[in-house]
mmCIF file of C-alpha atoms in Angstrom:
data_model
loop_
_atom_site.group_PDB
_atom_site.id
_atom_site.type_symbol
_atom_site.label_atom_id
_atom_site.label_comp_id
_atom_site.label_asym_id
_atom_site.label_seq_id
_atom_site.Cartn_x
_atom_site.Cartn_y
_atom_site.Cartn_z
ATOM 1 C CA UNK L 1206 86.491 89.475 112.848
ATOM 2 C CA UNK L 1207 84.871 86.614 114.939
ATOM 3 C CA UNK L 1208 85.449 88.391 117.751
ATOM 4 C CA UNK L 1209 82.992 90.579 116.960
ATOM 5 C CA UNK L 1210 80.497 87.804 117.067
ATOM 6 C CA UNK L 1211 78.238 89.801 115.044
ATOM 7 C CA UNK L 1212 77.108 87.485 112.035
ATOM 8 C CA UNK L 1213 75.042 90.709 109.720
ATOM 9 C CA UNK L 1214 77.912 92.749 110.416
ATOM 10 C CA UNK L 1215 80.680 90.374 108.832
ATOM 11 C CA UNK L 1216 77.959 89.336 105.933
ATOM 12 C CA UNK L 1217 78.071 92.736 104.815
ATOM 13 C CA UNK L 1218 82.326 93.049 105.259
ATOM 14 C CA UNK L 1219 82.168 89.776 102.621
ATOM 15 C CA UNK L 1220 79.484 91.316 100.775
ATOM 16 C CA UNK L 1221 81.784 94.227 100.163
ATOM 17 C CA UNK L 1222 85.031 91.905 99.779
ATOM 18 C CA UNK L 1223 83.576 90.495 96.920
ATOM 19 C CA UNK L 1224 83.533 93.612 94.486
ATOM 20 C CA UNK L 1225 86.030 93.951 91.886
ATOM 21 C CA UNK L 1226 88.974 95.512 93.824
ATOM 22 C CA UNK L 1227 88.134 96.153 97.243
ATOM 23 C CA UNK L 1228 89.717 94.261 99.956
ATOM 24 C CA UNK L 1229 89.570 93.574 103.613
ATOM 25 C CA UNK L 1230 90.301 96.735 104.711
ATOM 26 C CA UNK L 1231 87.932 98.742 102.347
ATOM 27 C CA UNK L 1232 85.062 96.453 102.633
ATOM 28 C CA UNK L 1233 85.247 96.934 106.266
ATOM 29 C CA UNK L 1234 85.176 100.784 105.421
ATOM 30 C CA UNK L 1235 82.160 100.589 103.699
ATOM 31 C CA UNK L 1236 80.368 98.418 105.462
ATOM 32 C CA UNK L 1237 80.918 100.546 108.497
ATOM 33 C CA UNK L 1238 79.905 103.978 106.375
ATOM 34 C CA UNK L 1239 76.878 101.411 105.263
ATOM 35 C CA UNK L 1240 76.187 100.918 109.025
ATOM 36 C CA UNK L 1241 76.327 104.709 109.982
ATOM 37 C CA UNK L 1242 74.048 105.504 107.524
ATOM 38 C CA UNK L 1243 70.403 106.719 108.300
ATOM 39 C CA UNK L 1244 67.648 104.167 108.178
ATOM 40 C CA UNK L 1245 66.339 105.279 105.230
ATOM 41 C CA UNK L 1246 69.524 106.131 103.236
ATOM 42 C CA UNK L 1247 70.714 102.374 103.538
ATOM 43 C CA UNK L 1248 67.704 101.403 102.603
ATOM 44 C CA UNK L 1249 67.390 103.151 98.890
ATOM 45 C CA UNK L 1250 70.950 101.511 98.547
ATOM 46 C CA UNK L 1251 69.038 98.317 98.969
ATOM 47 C CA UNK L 1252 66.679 99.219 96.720
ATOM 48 C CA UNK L 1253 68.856 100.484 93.951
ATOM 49 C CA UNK L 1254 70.461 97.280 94.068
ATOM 50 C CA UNK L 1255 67.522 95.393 93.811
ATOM 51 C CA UNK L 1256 65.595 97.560 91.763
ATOM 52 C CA UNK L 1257 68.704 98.063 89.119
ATOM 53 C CA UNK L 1258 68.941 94.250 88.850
ATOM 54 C CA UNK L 1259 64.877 93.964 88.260
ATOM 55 C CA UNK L 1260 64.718 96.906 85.613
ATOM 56 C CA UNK L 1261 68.225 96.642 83.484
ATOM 57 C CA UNK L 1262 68.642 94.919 80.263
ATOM 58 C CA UNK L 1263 70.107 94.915 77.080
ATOM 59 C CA UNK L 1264 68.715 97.166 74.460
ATOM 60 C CA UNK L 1265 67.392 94.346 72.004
ATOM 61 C CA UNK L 1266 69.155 96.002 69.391
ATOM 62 C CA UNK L 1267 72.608 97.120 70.705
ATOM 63 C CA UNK L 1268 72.891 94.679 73.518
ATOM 64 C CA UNK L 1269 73.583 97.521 75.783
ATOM 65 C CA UNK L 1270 72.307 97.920 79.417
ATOM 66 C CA UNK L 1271 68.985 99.866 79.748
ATOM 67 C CA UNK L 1272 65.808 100.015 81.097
ATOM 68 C CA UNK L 1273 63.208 100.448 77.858
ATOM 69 C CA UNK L 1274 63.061 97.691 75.366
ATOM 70 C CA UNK L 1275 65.341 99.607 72.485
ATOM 71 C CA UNK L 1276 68.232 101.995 74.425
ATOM 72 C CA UNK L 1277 68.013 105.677 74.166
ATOM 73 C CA UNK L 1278 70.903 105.781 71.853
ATOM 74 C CA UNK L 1279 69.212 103.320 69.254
ATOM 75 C CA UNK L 1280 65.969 104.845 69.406
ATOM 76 C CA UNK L 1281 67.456 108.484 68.944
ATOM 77 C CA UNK L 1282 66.432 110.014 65.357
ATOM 78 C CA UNK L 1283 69.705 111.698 65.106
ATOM 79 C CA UNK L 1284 72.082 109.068 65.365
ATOM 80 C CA UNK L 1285 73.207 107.430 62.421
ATOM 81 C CA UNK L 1286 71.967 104.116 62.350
ATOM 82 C CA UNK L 1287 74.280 102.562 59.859
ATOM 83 C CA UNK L 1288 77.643 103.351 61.809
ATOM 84 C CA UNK L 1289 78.266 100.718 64.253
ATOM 85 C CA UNK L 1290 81.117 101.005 66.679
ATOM 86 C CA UNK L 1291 81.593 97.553 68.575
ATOM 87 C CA UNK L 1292 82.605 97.729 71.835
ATOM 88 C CA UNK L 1293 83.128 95.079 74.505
ATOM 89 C CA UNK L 1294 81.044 96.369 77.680
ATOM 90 C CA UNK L 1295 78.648 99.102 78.669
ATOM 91 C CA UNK L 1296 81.476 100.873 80.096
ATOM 92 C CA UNK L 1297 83.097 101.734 76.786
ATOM 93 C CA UNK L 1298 79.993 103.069 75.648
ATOM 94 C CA UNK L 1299 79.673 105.553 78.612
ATOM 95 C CA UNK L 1300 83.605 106.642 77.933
ATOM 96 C CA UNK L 1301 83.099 107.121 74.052
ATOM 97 C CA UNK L 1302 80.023 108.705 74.925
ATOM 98 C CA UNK L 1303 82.006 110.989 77.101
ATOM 99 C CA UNK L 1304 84.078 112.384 73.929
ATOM 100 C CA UNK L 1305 80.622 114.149 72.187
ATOM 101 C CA UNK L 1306 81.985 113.455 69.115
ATOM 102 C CA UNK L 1307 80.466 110.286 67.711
ATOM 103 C CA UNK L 1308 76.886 110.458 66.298
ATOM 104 C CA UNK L 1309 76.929 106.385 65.559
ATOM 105 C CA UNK L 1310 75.283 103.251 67.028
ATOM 106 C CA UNK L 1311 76.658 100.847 69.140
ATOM 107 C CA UNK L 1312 77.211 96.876 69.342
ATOM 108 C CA UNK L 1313 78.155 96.244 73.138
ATOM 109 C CA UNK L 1314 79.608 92.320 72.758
ATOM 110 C CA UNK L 1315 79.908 92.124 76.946
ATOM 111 C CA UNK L 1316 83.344 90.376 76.472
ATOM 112 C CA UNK L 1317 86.349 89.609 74.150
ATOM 113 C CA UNK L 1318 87.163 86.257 73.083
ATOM 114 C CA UNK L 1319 89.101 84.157 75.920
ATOM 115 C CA UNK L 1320 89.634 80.663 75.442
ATOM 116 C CA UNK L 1321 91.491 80.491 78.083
ATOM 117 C CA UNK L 1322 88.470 81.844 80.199
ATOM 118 C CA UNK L 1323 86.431 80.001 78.299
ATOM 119 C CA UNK L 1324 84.667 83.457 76.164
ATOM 120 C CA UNK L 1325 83.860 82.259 72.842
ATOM 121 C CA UNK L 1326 81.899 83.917 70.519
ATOM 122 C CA UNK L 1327 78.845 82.410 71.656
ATOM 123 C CA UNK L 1328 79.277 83.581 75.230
ATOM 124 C CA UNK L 1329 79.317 87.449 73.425
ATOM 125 C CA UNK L 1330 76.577 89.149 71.700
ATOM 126 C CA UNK L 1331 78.459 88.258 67.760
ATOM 127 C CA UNK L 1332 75.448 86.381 66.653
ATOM 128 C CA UNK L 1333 73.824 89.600 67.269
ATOM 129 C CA UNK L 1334 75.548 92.073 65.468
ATOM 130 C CA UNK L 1335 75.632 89.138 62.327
ATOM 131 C CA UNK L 1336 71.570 89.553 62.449
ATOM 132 C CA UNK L 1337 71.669 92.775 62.909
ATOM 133 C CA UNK L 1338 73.943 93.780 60.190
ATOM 134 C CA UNK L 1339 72.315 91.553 57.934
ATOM 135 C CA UNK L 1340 68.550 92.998 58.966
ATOM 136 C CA UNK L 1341 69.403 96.665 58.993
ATOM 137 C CA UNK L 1342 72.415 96.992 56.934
ATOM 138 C CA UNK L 1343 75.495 99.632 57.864
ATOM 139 C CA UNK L 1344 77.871 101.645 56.357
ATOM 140 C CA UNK L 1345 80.738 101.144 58.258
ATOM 141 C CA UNK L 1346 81.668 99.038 61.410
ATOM 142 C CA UNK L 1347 84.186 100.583 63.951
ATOM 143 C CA UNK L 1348 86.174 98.059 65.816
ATOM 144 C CA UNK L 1349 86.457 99.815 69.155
ATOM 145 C CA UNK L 1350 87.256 96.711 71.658
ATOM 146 C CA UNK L 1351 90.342 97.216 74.147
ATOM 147 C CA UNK L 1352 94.301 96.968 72.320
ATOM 148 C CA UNK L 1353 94.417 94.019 74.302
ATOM 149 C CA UNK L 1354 95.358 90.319 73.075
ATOM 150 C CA UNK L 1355 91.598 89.731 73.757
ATOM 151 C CA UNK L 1356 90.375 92.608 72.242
ATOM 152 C CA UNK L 1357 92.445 92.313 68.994
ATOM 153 C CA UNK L 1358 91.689 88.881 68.937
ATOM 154 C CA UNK L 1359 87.932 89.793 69.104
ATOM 155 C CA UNK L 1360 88.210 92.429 66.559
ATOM 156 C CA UNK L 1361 90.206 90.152 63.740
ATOM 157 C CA UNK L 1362 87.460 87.442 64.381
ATOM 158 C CA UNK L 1363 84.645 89.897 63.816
ATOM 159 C CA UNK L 1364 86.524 91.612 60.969
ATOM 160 C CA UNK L 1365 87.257 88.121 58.964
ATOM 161 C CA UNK L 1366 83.016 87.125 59.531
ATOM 162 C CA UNK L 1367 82.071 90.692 58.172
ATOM 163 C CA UNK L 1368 84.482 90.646 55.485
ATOM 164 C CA UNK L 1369 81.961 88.795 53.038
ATOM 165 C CA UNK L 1370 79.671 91.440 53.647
ATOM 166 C CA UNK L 1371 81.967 93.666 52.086
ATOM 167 C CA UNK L 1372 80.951 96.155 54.649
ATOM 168 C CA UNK L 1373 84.031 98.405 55.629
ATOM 169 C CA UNK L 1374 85.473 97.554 58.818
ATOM 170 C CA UNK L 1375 87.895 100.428 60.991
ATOM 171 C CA UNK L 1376 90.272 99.803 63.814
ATOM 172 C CA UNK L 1377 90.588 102.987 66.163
ATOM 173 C CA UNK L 1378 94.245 104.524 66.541
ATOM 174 C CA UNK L 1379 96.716 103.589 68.436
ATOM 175 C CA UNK L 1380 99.228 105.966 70.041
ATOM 176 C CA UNK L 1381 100.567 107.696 72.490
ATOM 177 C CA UNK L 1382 98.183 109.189 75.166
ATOM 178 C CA UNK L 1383 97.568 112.431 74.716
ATOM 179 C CA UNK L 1384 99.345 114.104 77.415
ATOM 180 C CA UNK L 1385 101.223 111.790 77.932
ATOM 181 C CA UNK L 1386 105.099 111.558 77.355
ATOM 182 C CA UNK L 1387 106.835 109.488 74.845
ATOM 183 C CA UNK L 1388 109.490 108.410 78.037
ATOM 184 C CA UNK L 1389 106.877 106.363 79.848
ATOM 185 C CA UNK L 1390 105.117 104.784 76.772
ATOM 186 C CA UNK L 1391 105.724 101.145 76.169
ATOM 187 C CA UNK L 1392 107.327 100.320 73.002
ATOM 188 C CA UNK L 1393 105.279 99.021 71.383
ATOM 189 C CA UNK L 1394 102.425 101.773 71.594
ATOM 190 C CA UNK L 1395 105.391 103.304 70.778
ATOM 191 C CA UNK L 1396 105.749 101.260 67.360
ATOM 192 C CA UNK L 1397 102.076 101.336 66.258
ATOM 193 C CA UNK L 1398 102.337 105.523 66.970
ATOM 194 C CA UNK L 1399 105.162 105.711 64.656
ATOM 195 C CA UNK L 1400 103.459 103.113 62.021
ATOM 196 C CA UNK L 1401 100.140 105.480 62.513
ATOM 197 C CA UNK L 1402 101.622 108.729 62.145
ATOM 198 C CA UNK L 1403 100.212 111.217 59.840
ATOM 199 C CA UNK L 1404 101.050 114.404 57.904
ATOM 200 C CA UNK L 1405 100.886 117.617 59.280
ATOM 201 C CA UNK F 154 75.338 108.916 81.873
ATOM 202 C CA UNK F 155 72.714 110.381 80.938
ATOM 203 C CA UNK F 156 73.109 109.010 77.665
ATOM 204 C CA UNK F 157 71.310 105.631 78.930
ATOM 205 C CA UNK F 158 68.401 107.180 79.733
ATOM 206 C CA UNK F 159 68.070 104.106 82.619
ATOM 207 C CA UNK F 160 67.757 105.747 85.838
ATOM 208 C CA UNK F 161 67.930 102.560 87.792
ATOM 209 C CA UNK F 162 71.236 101.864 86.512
ATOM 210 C CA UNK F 163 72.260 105.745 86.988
ATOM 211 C CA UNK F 164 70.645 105.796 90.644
ATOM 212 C CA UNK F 165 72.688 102.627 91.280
ATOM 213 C CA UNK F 166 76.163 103.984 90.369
ATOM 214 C CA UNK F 167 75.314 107.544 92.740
ATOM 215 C CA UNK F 168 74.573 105.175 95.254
ATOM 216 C CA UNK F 169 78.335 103.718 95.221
ATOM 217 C CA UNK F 170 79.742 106.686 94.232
ATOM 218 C CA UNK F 171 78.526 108.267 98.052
ATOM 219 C CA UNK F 172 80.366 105.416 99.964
ATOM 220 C CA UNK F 173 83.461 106.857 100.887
ATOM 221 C CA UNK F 174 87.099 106.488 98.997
ATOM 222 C CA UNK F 175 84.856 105.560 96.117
ATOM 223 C CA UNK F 176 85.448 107.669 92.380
ATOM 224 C CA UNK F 177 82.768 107.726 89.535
ATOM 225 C CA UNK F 178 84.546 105.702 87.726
ATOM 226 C CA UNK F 179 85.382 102.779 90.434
ATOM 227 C CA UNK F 180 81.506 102.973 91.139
ATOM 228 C CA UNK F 181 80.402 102.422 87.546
ATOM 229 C CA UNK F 182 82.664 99.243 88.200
ATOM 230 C CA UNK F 183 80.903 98.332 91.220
ATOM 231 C CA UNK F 184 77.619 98.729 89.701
ATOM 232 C CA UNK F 185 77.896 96.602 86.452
ATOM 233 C CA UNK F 186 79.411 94.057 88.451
ATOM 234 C CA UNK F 187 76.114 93.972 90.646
ATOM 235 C CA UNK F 188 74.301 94.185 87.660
ATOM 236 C CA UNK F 189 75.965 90.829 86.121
ATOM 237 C CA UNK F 190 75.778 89.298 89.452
ATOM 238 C CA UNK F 191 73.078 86.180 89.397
ATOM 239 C CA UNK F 192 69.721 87.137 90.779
ATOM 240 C CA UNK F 193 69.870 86.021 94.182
ATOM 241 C CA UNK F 194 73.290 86.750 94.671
ATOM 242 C CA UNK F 195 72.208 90.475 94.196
ATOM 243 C CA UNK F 196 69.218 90.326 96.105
ATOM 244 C CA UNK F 197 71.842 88.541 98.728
ATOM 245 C CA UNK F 198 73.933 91.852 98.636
ATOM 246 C CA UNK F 199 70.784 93.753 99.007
ATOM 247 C CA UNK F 200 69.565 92.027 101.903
ATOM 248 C CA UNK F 201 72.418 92.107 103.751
ATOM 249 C CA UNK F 202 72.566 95.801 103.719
ATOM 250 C CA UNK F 203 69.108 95.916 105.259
ATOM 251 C CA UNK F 204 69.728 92.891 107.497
ATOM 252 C CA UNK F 205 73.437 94.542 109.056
ATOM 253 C CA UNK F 206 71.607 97.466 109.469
ATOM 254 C CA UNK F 207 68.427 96.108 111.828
ATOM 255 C CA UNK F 208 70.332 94.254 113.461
ATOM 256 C CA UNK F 209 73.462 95.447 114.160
ATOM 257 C CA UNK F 210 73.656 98.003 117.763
ATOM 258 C CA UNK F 211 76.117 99.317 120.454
ATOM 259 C CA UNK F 212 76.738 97.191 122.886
ATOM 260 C CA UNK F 213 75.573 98.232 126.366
ATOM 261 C CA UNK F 214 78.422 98.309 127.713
ATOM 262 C CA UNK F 215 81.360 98.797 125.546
ATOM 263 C CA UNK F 216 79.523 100.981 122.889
ATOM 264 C CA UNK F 217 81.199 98.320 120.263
ATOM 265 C CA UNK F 218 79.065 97.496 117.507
ATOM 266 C CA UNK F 219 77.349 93.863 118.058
ATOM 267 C CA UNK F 220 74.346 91.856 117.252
ATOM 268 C CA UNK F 221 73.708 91.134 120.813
ATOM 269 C CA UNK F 222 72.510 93.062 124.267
ATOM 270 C CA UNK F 223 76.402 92.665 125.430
ATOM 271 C CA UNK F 224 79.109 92.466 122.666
ATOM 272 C CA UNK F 225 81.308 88.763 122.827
ATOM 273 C CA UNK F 226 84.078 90.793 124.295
ATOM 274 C CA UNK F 227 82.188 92.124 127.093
ATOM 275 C CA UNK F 228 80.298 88.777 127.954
ATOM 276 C CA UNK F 229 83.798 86.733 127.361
ATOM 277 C CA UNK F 230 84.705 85.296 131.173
ATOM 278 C CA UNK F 231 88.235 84.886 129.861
ATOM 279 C CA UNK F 232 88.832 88.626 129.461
ATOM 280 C CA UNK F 233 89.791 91.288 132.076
ATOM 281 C CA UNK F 234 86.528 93.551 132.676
ATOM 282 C CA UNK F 235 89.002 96.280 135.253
ATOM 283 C CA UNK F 236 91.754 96.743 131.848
ATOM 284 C CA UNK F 237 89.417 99.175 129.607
ATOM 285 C CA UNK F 238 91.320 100.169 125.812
ATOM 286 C CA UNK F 239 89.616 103.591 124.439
ATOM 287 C CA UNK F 240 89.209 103.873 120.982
ATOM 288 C CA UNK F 241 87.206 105.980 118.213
ATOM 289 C CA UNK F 242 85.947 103.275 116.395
ATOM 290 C CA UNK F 243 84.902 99.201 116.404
ATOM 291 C CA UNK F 244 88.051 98.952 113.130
ATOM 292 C CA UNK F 245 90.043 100.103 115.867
ATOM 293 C CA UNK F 246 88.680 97.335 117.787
ATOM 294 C CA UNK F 247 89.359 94.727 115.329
ATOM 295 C CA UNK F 248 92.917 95.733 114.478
ATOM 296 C CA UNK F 249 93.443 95.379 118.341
ATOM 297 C CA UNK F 250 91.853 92.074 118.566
ATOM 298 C CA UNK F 251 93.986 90.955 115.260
ATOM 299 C CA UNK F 252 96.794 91.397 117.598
ATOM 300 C CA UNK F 253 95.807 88.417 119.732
ATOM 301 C CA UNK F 254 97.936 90.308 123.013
ATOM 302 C CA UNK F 255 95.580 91.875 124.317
ATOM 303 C CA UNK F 256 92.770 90.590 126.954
ATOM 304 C CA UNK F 257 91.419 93.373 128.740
ATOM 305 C CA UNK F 258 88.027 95.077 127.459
ATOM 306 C CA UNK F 259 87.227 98.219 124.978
ATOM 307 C CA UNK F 260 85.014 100.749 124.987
ATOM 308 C CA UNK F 261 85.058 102.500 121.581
ATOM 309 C CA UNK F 262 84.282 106.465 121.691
ATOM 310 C CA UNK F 263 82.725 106.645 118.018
ATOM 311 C CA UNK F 264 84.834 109.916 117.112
ATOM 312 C CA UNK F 265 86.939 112.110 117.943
ATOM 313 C CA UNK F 266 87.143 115.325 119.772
ATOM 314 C CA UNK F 267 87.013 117.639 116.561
ATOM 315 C CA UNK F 268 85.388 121.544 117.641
ATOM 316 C CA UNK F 269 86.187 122.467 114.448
ATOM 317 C CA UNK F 270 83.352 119.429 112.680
ATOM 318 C CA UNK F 271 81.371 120.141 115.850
ATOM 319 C CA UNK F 272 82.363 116.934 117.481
ATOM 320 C CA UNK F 273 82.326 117.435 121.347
ATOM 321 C CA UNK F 274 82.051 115.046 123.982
ATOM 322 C CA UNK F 275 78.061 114.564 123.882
ATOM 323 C CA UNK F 276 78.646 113.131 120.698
ATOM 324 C CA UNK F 277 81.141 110.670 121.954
ATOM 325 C CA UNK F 278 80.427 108.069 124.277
ATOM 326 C CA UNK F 279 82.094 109.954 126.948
ATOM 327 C CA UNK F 280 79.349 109.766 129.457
ATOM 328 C CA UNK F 281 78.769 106.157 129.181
ATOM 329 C CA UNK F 282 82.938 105.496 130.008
ATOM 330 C CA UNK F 283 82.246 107.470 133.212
ATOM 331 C CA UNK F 284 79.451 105.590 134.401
ATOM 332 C CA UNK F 285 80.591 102.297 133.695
ATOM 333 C CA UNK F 286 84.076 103.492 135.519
ATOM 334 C CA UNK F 287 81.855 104.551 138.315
ATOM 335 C CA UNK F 288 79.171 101.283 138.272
ATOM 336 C CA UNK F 289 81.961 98.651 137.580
ATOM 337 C CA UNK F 290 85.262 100.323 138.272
ATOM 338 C CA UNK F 291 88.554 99.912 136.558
ATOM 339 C CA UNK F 292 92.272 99.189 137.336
ATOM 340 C CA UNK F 293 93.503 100.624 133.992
ATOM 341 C CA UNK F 294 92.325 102.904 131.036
ATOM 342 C CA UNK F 295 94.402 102.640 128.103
ATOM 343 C CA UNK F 296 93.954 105.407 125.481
ATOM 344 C CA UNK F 297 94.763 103.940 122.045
ATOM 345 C CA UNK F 298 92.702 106.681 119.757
ATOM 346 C CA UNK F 299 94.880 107.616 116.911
ATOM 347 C CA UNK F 300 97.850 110.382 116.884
ATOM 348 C CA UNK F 301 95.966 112.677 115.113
ATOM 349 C CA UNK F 302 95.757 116.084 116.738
ATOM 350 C CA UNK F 303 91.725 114.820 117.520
ATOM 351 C CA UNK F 304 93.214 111.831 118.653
ATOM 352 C CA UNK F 305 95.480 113.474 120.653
ATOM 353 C CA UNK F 306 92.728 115.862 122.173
ATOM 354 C CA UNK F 307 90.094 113.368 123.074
ATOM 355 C CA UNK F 308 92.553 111.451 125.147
ATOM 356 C CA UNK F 309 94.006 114.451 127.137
ATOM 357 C CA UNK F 310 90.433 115.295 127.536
ATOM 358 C CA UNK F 311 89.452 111.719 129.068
ATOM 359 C CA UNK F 312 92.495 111.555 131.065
ATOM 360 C CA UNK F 313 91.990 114.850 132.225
ATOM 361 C CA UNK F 314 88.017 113.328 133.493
ATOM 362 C CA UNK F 315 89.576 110.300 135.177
ATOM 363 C CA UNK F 316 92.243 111.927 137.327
ATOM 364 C CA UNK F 317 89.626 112.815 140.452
ATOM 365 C CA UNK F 318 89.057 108.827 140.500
ATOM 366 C CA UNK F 319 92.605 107.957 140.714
ATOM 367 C CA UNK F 320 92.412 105.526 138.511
ATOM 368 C CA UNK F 321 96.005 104.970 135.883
ATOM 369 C CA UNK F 322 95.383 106.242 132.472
ATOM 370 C CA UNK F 323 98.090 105.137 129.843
ATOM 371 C CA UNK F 324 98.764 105.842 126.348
ATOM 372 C CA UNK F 325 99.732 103.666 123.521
ATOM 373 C CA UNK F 326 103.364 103.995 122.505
ATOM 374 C CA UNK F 327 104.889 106.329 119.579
ATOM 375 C CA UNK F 328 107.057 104.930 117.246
ATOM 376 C CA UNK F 329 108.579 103.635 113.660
ATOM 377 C CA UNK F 330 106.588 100.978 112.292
ATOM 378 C CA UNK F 331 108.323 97.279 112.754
ATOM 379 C CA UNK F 332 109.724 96.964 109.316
ATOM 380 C CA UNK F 333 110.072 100.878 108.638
ATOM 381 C CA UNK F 334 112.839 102.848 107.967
ATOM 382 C CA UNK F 335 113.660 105.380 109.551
ATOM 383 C CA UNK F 336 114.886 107.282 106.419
ATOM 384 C CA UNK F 337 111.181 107.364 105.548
ATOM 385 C CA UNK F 338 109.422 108.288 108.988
ATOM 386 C CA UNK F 339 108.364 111.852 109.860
ATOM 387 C CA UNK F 340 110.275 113.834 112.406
ATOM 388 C CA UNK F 341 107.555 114.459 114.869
ATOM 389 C CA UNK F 342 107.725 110.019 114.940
ATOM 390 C CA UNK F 343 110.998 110.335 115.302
ATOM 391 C CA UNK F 344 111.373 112.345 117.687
ATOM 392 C CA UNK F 345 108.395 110.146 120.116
ATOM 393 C CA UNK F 346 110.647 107.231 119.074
ATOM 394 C CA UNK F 347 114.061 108.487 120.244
ATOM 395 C CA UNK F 348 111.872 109.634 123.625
ATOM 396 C CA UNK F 349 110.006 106.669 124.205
ATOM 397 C CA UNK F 350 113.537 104.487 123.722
ATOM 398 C CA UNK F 351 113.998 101.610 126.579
ATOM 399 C CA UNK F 352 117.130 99.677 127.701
ATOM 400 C CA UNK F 353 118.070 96.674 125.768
#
């Protein structure tokens, strides 16, 4: 690389590097792409950059990313305000979004609890949803954070400071993928599918 | 997506999702890692774009990418201005250099010969190889594009240029990979291999 002697060149391979999941070779990739690019064209990636990280937020309600004070999804009339399905990042929302089939609200936590990492509650959005809940009410919260040992952590911990609420609290499913084939499941997805099944 | 309703957040993931190799869903990734980035280390990422691509040119003389007039390989007194390596592009360059073997100079092509994307020789540095054959001369032109079939093409097609000056054009050498198995490479390798065999 220092042969190349070019400093903005190998600024923009680390740039790259440092994203989630791309390495050497791909940052070099895109950089180059980046390079090849019209004037113009690398310049609204710039911008988007910049002009993303000026205008997103959280929604003051939801804390979900957006760019008007309360998120499209908390401002809409016909979703049920009283439903609230907690998620841990922005990127759940989008995939659950994806399914057209819930009508709810969302609580986006940006996290799970991690003490190794050092994620406690106060590094999420709980206090949030505890003022929130307590301001607006809700029927029902949906536990929808990832079946991992962070995720069910996070959702017990939410679920034991709700529980004097006596608002009901849901876990989503677990099972098998659908799709997928009961050979390559792990066992225990393959325990909780059998404890979840249901009646035909 | 459009579920946000934030366009700066939506322009920001199209953005990624153009760079090549990259999926919607690994540039959502990108982009909310951006987004949770700290101010200036965004703006950083930003700048850099913009920065790489001001500054950032061919070379003069070796058509290698570089922030100077003349590249550090060209300019380097320690390396061998009559050995020239042809290649398509400056990754080529650095996976050469990476090598630490070689001391002679490049001069990278930006392409391949490819009729069928419209690629001829105009859009190749083609011309610029001749003249700096004919202004500086050369004891040795090494093609090392790729074995593809453009690969393949483009250095015939060079070779073919350089024959009335008499000068020796070589070609990289076919083979198995150090470390591969034979069980696993292609026949077409194979067969190169078995023909390019030497005495032990």
């Amino acid at each position: 690389m220092s042969s190349f002697n070019a400093v903005p060149l190998t600024r923009l391979i680390e740039q790259f590097e440092r994203l989630p999941g791309i390495g050497k070779k791909t940052a070099q990739r895109l950089a180059f792409y980046v390079l090849g690019l019209p004037e113009e064209e690398a310049k609204a990636f710039a911008d988007s950059i910049i002009d993303a990280k000026k205008k997103i937020h959280r929604c003051s309600c939801c804390q979900n990313l957006t760019d008007s004070e309360i998120c499209r999804i908390c401002s809409s009339p016909e979703r049920n305000k009283r439903v609230i399905c907690v998620v841990e990042s922005p990127r759940d929302v989008m995939a659950l979004e994806r399914t057209r089939e819930y009508n709810g609200t969302y609580h986006v936590l940006h996290g799970a609890l991690s003490p190794l990492e050092g994620i406690g509650p106060e590094q999420l959005t709980v206090k949030e949803l505890l003022e929130r809940i307590k301001r607006d009410g809700a029927d029902e919260v949906i536990m929808a954070t990832n079946a991992t040992v962070e995720g069910e952590a996070t959702a017990m911990y939410i679920q034991r400071l709700l529980s004097p609420m006596k608002i009901p609290v849901s876990r989503i499913a677990y099972g098998i993928a659908v799709g997928g084939s009961l050979e390559y499941a792990d066992e225990v997805t393959l325990r909780r599918a059998l404890e979840g099944r249901s009646l035909l």
